[in-house]
Structures are given as structure tokens and as C-alpha cells.
PDB file of C-alpha atoms in Angstrom:
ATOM      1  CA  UNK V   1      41.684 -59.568 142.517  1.00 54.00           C
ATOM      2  CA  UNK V   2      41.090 -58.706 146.073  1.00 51.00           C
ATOM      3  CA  UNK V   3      41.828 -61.354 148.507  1.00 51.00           C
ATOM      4  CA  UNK V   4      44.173 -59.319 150.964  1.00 55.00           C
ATOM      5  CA  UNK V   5      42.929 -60.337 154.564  1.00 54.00           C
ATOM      6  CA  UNK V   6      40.923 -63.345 153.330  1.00 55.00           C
ATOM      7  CA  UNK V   7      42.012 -66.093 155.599  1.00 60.00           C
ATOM      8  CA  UNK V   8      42.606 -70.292 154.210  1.00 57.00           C
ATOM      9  CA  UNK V   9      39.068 -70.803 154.089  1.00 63.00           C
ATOM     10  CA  UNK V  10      37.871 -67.710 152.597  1.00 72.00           C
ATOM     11  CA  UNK V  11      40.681 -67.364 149.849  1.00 75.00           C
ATOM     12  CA  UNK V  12      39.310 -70.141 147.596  1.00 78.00           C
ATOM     13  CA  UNK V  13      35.835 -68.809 147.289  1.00 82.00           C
ATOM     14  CA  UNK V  14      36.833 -64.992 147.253  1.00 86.00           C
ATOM     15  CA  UNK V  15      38.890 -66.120 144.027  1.00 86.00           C
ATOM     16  CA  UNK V  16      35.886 -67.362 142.269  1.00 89.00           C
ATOM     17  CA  UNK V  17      33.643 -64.875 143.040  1.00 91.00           C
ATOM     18  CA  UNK V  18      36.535 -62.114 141.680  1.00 91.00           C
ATOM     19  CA  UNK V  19      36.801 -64.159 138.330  1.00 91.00           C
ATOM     20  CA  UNK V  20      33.253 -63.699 137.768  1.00 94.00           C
ATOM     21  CA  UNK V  21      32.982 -60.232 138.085  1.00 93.00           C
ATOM     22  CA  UNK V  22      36.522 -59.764 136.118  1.00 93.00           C
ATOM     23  CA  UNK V  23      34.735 -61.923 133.401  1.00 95.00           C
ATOM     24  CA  UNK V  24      31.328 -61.754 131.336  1.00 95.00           C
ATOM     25  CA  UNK V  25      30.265 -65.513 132.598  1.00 96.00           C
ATOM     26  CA  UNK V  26      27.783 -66.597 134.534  1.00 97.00           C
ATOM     27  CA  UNK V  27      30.286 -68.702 137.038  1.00 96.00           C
ATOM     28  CA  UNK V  28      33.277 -70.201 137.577  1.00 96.00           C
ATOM     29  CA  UNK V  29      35.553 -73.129 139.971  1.00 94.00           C
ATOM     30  CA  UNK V  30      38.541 -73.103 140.658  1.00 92.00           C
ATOM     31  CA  UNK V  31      39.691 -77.342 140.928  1.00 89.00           C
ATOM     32  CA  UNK V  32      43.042 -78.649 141.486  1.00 85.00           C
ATOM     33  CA  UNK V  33      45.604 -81.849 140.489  1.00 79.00           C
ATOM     34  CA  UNK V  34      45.104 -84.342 143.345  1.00 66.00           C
ATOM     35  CA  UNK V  35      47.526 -87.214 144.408  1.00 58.00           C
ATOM     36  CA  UNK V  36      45.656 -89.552 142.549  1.00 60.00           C
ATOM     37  CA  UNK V  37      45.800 -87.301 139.371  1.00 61.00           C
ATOM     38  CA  UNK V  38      42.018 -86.238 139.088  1.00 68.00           C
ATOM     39  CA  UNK V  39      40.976 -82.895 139.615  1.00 72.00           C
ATOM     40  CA  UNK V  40      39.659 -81.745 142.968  1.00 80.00           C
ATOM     41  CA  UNK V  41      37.410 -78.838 143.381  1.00 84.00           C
ATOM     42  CA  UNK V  42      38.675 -76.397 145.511  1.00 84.00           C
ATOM     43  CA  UNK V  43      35.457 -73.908 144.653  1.00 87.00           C
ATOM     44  CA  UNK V  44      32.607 -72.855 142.798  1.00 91.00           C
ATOM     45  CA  UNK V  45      30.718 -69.837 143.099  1.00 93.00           C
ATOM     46  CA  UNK V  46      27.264 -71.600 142.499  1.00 93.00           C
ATOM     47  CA  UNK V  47      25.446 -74.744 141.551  1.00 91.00           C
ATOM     48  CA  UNK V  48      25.943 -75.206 137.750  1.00 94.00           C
ATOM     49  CA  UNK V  49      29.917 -74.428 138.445  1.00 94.00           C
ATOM     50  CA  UNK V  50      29.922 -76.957 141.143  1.00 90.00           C
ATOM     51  CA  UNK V  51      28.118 -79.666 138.908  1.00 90.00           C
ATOM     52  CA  UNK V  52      30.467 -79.231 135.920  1.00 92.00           C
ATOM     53  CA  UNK V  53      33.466 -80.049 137.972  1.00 89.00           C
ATOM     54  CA  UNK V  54      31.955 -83.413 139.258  1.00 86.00           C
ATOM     55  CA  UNK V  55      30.634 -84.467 135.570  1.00 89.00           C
ATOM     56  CA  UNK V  56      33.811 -83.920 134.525  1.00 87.00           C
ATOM     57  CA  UNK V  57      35.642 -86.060 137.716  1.00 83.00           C
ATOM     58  CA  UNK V  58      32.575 -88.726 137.098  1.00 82.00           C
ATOM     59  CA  UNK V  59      33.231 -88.758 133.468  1.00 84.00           C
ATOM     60  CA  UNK V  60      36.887 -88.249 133.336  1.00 83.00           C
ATOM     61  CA  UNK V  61      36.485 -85.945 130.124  1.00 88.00           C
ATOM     62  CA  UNK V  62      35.943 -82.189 129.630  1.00 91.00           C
ATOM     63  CA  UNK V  63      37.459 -79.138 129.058  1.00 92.00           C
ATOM     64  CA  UNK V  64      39.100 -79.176 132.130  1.00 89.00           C
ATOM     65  CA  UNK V  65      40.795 -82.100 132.030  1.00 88.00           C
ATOM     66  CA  UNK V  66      41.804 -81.563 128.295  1.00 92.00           C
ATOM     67  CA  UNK V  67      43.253 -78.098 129.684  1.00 93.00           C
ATOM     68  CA  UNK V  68      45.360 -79.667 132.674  1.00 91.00           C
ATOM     69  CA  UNK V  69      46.851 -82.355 129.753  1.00 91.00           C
ATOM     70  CA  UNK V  70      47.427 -79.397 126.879  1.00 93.00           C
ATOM     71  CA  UNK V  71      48.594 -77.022 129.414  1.00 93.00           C
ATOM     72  CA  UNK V  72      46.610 -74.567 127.256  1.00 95.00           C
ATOM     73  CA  UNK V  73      43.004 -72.540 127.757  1.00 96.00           C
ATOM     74  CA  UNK V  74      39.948 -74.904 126.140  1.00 96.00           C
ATOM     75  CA  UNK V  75      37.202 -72.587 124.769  1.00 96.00           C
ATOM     76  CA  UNK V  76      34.146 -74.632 124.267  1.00 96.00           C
ATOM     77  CA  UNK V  77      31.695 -71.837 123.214  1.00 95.00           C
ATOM     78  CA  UNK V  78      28.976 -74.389 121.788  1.00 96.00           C
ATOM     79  CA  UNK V  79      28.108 -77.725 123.754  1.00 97.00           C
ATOM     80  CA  UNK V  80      25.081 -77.983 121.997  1.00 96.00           C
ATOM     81  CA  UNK V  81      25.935 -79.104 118.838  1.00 92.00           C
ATOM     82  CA  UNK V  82      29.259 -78.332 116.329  1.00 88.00           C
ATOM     83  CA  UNK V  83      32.852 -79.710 117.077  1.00 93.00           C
ATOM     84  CA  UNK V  84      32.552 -79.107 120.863  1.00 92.00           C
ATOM     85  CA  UNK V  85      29.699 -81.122 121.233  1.00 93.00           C
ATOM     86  CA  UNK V  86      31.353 -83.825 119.441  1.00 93.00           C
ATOM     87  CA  UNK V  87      35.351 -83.487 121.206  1.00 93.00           C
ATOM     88  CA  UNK V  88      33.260 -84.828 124.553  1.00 93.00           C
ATOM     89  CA  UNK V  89      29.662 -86.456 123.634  1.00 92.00           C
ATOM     90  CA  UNK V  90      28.808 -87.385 127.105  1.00 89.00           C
ATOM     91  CA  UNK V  91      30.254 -84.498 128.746  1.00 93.00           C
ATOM     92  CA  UNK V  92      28.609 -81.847 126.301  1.00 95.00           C
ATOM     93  CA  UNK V  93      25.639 -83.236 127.146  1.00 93.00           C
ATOM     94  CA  UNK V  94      25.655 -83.797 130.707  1.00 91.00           C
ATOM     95  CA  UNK V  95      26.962 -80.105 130.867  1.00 95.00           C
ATOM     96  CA  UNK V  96      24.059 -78.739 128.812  1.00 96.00           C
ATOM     97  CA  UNK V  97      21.350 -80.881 131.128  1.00 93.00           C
ATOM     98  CA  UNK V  98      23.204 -79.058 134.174  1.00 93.00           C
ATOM     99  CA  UNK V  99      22.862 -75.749 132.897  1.00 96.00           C
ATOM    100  CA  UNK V 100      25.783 -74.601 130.950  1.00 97.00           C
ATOM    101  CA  UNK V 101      26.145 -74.401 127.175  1.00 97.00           C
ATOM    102  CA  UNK V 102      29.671 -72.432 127.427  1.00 97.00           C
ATOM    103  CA  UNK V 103      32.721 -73.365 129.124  1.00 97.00           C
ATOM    104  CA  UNK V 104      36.052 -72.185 129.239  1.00 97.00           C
ATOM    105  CA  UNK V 105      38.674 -73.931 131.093  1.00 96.00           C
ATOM    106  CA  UNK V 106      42.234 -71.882 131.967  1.00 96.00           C
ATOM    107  CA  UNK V 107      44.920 -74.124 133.499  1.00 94.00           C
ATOM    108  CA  UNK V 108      46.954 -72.940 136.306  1.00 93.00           C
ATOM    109  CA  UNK V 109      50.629 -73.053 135.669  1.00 90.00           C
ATOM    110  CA  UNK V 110      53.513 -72.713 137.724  1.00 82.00           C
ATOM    111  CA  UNK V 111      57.162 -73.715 136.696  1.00 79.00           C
ATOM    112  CA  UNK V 112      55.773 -76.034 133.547  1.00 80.00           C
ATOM    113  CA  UNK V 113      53.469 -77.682 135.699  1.00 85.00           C
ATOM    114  CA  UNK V 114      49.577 -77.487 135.893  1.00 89.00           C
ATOM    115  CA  UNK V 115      48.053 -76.944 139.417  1.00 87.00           C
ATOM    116  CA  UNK V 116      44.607 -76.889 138.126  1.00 90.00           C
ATOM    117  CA  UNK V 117      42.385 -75.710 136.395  1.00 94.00           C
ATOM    118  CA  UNK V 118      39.715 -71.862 136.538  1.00 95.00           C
ATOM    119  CA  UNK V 119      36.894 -72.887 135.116  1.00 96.00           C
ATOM    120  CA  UNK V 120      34.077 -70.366 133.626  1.00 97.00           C
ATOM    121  CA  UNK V 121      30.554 -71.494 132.360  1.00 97.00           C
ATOM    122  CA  UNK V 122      27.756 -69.487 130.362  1.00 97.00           C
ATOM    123  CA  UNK V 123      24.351 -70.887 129.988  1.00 97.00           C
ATOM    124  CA  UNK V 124      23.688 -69.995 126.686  1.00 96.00           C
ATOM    125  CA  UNK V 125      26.204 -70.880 123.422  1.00 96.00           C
ATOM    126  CA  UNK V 126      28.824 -67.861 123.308  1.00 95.00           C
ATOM    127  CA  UNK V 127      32.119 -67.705 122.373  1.00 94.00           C
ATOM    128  CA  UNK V 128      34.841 -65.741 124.970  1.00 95.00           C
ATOM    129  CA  UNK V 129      35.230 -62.641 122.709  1.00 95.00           C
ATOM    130  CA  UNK V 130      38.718 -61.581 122.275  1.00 95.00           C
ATOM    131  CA  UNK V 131      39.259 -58.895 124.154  1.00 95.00           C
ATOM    132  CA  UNK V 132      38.364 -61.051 127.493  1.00 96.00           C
ATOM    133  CA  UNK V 133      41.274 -63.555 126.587  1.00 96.00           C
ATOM    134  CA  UNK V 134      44.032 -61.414 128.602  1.00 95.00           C
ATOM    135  CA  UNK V 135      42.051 -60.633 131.078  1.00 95.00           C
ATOM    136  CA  UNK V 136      41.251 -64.147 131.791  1.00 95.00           C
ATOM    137  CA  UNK V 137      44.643 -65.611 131.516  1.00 95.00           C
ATOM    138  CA  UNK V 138      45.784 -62.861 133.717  1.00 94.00           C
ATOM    139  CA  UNK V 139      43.092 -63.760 136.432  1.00 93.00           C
ATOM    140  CA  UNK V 140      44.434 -67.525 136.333  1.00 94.00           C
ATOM    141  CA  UNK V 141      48.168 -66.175 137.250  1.00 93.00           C
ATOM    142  CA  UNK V 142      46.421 -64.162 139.721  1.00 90.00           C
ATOM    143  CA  UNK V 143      44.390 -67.601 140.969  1.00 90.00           C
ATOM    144  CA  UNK V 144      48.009 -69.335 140.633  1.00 90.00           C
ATOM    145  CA  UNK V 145      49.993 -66.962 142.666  1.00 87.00           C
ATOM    146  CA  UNK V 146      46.845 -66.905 145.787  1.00 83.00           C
ATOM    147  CA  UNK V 147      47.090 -70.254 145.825  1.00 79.00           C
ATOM    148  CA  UNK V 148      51.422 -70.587 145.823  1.00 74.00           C
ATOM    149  CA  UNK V 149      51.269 -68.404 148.265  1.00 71.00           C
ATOM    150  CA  UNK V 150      48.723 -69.946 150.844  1.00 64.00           C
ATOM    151  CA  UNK V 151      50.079 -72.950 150.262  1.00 57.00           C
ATOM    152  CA  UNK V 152      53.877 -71.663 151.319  1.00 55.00           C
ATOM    153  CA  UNK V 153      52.357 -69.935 154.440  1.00 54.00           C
ATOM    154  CA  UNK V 154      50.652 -73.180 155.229  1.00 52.00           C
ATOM    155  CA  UNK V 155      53.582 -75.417 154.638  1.00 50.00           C
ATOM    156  CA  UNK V 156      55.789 -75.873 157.621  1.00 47.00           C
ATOM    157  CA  UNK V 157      57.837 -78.618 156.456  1.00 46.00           C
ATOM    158  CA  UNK V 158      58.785 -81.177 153.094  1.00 41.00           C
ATOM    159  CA  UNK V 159      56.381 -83.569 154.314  1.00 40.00           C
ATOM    160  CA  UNK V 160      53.565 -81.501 155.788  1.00 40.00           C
ATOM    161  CA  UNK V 161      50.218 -81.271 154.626  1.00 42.00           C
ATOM    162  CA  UNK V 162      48.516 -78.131 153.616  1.00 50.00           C
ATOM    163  CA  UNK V 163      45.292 -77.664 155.333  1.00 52.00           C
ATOM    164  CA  UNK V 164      43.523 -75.912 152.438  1.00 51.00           C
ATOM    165  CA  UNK V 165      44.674 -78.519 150.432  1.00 54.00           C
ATOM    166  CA  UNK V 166      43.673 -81.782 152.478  1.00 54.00           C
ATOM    167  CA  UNK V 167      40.214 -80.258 152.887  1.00 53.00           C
ATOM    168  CA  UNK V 168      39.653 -80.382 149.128  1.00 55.00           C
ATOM    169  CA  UNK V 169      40.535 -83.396 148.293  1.00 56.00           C
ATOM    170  CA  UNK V 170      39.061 -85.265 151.610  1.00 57.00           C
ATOM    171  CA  UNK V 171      35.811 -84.605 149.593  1.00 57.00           C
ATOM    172  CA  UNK V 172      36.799 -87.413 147.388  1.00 66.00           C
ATOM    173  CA  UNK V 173      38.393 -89.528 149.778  1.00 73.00           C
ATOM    174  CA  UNK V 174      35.538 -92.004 149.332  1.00 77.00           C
ATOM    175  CA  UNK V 175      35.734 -92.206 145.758  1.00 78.00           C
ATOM    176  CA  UNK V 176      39.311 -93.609 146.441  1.00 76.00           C
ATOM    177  CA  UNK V 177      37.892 -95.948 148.904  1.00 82.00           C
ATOM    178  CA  UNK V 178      35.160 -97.532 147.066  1.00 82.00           C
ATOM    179  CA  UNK V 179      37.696 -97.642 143.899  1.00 80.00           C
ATOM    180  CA  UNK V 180      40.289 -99.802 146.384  1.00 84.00           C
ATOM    181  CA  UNK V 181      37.094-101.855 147.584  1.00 86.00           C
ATOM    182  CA  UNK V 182      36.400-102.643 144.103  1.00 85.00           C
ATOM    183  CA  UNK V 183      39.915-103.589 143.424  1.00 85.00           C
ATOM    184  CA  UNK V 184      40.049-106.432 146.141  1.00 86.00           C
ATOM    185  CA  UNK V 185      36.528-107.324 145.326  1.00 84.00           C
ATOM    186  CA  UNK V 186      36.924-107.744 141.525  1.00 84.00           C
ATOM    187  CA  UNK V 187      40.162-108.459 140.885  1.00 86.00           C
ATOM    188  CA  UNK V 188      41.472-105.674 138.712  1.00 85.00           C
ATOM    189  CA  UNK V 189      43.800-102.716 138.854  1.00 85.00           C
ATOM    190  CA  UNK V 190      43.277 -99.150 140.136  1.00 80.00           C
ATOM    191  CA  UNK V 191      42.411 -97.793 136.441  1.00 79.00           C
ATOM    192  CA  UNK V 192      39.750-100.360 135.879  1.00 84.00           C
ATOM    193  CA  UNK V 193      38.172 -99.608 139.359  1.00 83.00           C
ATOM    194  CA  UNK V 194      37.882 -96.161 138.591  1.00 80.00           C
ATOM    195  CA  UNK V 195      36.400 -96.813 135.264  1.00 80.00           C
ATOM    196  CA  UNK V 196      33.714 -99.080 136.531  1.00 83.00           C
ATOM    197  CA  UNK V 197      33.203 -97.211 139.057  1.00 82.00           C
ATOM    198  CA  UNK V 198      32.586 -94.038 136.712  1.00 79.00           C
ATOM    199  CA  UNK V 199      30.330 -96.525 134.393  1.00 81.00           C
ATOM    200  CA  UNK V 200      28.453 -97.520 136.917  1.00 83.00           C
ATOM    201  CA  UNK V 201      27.901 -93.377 137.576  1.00 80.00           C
ATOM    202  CA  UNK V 202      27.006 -93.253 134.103  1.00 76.00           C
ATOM    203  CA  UNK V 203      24.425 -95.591 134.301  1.00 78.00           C
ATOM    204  CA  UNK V 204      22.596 -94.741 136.854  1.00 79.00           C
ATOM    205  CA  UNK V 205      22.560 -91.076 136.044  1.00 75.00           C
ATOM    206  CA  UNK V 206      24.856 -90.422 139.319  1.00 76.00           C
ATOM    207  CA  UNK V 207      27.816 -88.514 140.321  1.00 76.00           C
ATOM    208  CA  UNK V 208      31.096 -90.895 140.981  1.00 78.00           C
ATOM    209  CA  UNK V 209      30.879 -89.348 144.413  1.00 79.00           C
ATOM    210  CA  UNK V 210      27.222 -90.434 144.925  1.00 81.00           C
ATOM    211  CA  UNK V 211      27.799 -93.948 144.040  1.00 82.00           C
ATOM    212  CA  UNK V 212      31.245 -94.342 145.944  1.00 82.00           C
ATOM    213  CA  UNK V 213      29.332 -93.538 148.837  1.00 82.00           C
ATOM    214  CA  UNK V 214      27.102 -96.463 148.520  1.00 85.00           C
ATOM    215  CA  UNK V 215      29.865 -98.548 147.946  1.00 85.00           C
ATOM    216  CA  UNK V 216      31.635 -97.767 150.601  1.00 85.00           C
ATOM    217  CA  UNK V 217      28.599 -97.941 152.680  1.00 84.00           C
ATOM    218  CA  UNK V 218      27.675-101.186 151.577  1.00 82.00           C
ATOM    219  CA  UNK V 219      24.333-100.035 150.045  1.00 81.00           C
ATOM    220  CA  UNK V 220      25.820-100.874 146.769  1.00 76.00           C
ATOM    221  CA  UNK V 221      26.201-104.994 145.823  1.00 71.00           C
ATOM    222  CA  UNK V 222      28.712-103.696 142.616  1.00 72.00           C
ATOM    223  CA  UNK V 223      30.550-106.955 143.308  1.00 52.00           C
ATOM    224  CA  UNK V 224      27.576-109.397 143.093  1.00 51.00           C
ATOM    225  CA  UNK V 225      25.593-107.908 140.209  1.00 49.00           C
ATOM    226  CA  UNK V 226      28.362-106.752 138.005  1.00 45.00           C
TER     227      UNK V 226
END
């Protein structure tokens, strides 16, 4: 991969772009562990990638987040029907809506741990033949090692932030809002806010993001009609 020169800001996407030409997919993101747990998108080199990552943070199911808990790659060649259609039911078919029958999930590990998660999508069924299996796993240590190394050249202390980093996960910032709103305002515990505030996605035929918003902009009653 070629990211020499690339500077915070330009790393992320350079890295998905490289993994699509490495790679016979259509796209691919690049999404990371965030303090609360859930996956944050770092990047995506289009559309469809983009929307697979926030089904999968609305839904809180997918081959991404089965990847970051197995610590293994998650081939799901077939979301239209057969046994990865069935593993996630809402997710397979929110994924196929979006634009992508294929998706292949590599996590990102470092030391034992899971970073995140490169994430490749195909819009037809397909299986990721074989021979592609190396050179994928070796583009996620390649993804792995950008990102440990931005994020040491960022760091200038234990308790520092790292800019590339923050920026990320500031795009969800409101869904942790709206999920402590609904905490105070219903009574329950941060799990259960998050999961009424993903079924309440669901229903409506929203992102989490989308409907956090309105929450936190009061354009959303949650409290009075739920």
C-alpha cells in the first residue's frame, strides 16, 4: 500500500482506496473500536461501503462486528439467501437493499487485541476465492500498522487524544447523547438506551445516527410516545 507522504487526514481514505485495488471488490471501510465499544468508521471509499458500516452500528449485528468478537475474517459471500442470510436476518437484508450482496469483514489485530475492522463489499453473491485470502489478510496488517503508526506520531502523551481518532468517533457523539437523554428520560441503563434507540432506527427505516439527531434536537418525543 502506498500511503508514504499522506498526511492524518488523507491516510484513512488512501487505505481504502489501496484495498480496493489490491482486492477484486467493489469497496471497502476501514471502522474502528470506540470507547463505548461500537465500531466507528474511520472510511469508506463510496456510498454502499459507507452505508454498511452504519446498518451494522444501527443494528448492532454484521460481519463486522462478529469479526471484532471472533478476532477472525467473516466471509459472507451470499446475503441473499443460504446460511449468511440467516447468521444476521435484518442485517442481510438491509445490506442487500443498500447495495451489497458480498461482504467480507478482516479484523485488525495488534498484540491480541482488535482495533477494527477492513471491510470489503461486492454487489452481486461471490465468494472471496482463495487465492485473494493472503492478500487480504496481508492488506489488514498493512491497514493495522498505518494506523499504529499515525496514532504514535499523533500521541504526545498517556492521556492525549489522537486527532485522527477523535474526529471519527465525534461523528457519533450524538448517538451517545441521545442514548444518555434516553437514560434520564426513561429510566433504564446505557444497554437498554442503545437498544431502543436502535429499535426505534429499525422502525422507522432510519440510521441510529439519523434518529439520535432528532433526539437530541428535540424533534423526537421518544419519551412521551414510547
Amino acid at each position: 500500500m502506498t500511503t508514504q507522504g499522506a498526511t492524518a487526514a488523507e491516510l484513512p481514505p488512501r487505505l481504502c482506496s489501496a484495498c480496493v485495488r489490491l482486492l477484486p471488490v467493489a469497496g471497502a471501510s476501514i471502522s474502528i473500536v470506540g470507547s463505548e465499544g461500537s465500531p466507528v468508521t474511520l472510511c469508506a471509499s463510496d456510498g454502499v461501503a459507507a452505508r454498511l458500516a452504519e446498518i451494522q452500528y444501527t443494528l448492532g449485528e454484521g460481519p463486522c462486528r462478529y469479526a471484532t468478537q471472533v478476532k477472525a475474517p467473516v466471509l459472507a459471500g451470499d446475503l441473499t439467501d443460504g446460511p449468511d442470510s440467516r447468521r444476521w436476518p435484518l442485517f442481510a437484508r438491509e445490506a442487500v437493499a443498500a447495495g451489497a450482496s458480498a461482504v467480507f469483514s478482516f479484523p485488525l489485530s495488534q498484540g491480541g487485541s482488535v482495533l477494527g475492522t477492513m471491510d470489503l463489499y461486492d454487489p452481486v453473491p461471490r465468494r472471496l476465492a482463495d487465492r485473494y485470502i493472503p492478500v487480504a489478510l496481508r492488506a489488514a496488517e498493512a491497514v493495522t500498522l498505518a494506523l499504529g503508526t499515525l496514532h504514535h506520531e499523533q500521541s504526545t502523551g498517556s492521556e492525549a487524544g489522537v486527532a485522527w481518532f477523535l474526529q471519527a468517533e465525534a461523528n457519533h457523539e450524538e448517538v451517545y447523547r441521545a442514548a444518555g437523554m434516553l437514560m434520564v428520560r426513561l429510566g433504564v441503563g446505557a444497554d437498554e438506551a442503545m437498544a431502543r434507540l436502535r429499535a426505534r432506527a429499525f422502525s422507522l427505516d432510519r440510521t441510529v445516527t439519523e434518529v439520535a439527531k432528532d433526539i437530541v434536537n428535540r424533534t423526537d418525543d421518544f419519551g412521551a410516545s414510547d
